[in-house]
Coordinates of C-alpha atoms in Angstrom, one line a residue:
M33 CA 101.3 147.3 121.4
S34 CA 101.1 149.6 118.4
D35 CA 104.0 150.6 116.2
S36 CA 105.1 154.2 116.1
K37 CA 104.7 156.2 112.9
E38 CA 108.4 156.0 112.4
D39 CA 108.3 152.1 112.5
I40 CA 105.4 152.0 110.1
R41 CA 107.3 154.3 107.7
R42 CA 110.4 152.2 107.9
K43 CA 108.4 149.0 107.2
K44 CA 106.8 150.6 104.2
A45 CA 110.2 151.8 102.9
K46 CA 111.6 148.3 103.2
K47 CA 108.7 146.8 101.3
K48 CA 109.1 149.5 98.6
A49 CA 112.8 148.9 98.4
G50 CA 112.2 145.2 97.9
A51 CA 109.7 145.8 95.1
V52 CA 112.1 148.1 93.4
I53 CA 115.1 145.7 93.7
I54 CA 113.1 142.9 92.1
A55 CA 111.7 145.1 89.4
V56 CA 115.2 146.4 88.5
I57 CA 116.5 142.8 88.4
V58 CA 113.7 141.7 86.1
C59 CA 114.0 144.7 83.8
L60 CA 117.8 144.3 83.6
G61 CA 117.4 140.7 82.7
M62 CA 114.9 141.6 80.0
L63 CA 117.1 144.4 78.7
L64 CA 120.1 142.1 78.5
F65 CA 118.2 139.6 76.5
L66 CA 116.8 142.4 74.3
S67 CA 120.3 143.6 73.6
F68 CA 121.3 140.1 72.4
I69 CA 118.2 140.1 70.2
M70 CA 119.0 143.5 68.8
F71 CA 122.6 142.4 68.1
A72 CA 121.2 139.4 66.2
I73 CA 118.8 141.5 64.2
F74 CA 121.5 143.8 63.0
N75 CA 123.8 140.9 62.0
C76 CA 121.2 138.7 60.3
K77 CA 118.7 140.4 58.1
E78 CA 116.8 137.2 57.1
I79 CA 115.1 136.6 60.5
I80 CA 114.4 140.2 61.4
L81 CA 110.7 139.6 61.8
I82 CA 111.1 136.8 64.3
F83 CA 113.6 138.7 66.4
G84 CA 111.4 141.8 66.1
I85 CA 108.5 140.0 67.6
Y86 CA 110.7 138.9 70.6
A87 CA 111.9 142.4 71.0
V88 CA 108.4 143.8 71.1
A89 CA 107.3 141.1 73.6
L90 CA 110.3 142.0 75.9
I91 CA 109.5 145.7 75.7
C92 CA 105.9 145.0 76.7
G93 CA 107.2 142.9 79.6
I94 CA 109.3 145.8 80.8
I95 CA 106.4 148.2 80.6
G96 CA 104.2 145.6 82.4
T97 CA 106.9 145.3 85.2
V98 CA 106.9 149.0 85.7
F99 CA 103.1 149.1 85.8
V100 CA 103.0 146.4 88.4
L101 CA 105.6 148.2 90.5
V102 CA 103.5 151.4 90.5
Q103 CA 100.5 149.3 91.6
R104 CA 102.5 147.8 94.4
F105 CA 103.5 151.2 95.6
K106 CA 99.9 152.2 95.7
E107 CA 99.0 149.1 97.7
I108 CA 101.8 149.8 100.2
N109 CA 100.8 153.4 100.6
S110 CA 97.2 152.5 101.2
G111 CA 98.0 149.9 103.9
E112 CA 97.3 146.8 101.9
E113 CA 100.9 145.5 101.9
D114 CA 100.0 142.3 103.7
E115 CA 96.7 141.5 102.0
A116 CA 97.8 138.0 101.0
S117 CA 98.7 137.1 104.6
K118 CA 95.1 137.0 105.5
Y119 CA 94.5 133.9 103.5

């Protein structure tokens, strides 16, 4: 028995929503940590380089998370959403 187009669309929407929720949680966690780092940078000038490196790493992590989210959307739209279940 095959799923109707509406069922397939709902399944894809649920998978996209799950990916967005996880990406938002990860990015919010990184932003929270980044805000603590920025607060420390502005209060302690002696260790600005160390905290700056952490800040750059967190920003790269956020960019990477968004990039992976876009890739996940492409996988879901192309019908590869359950690739890992084959193995």
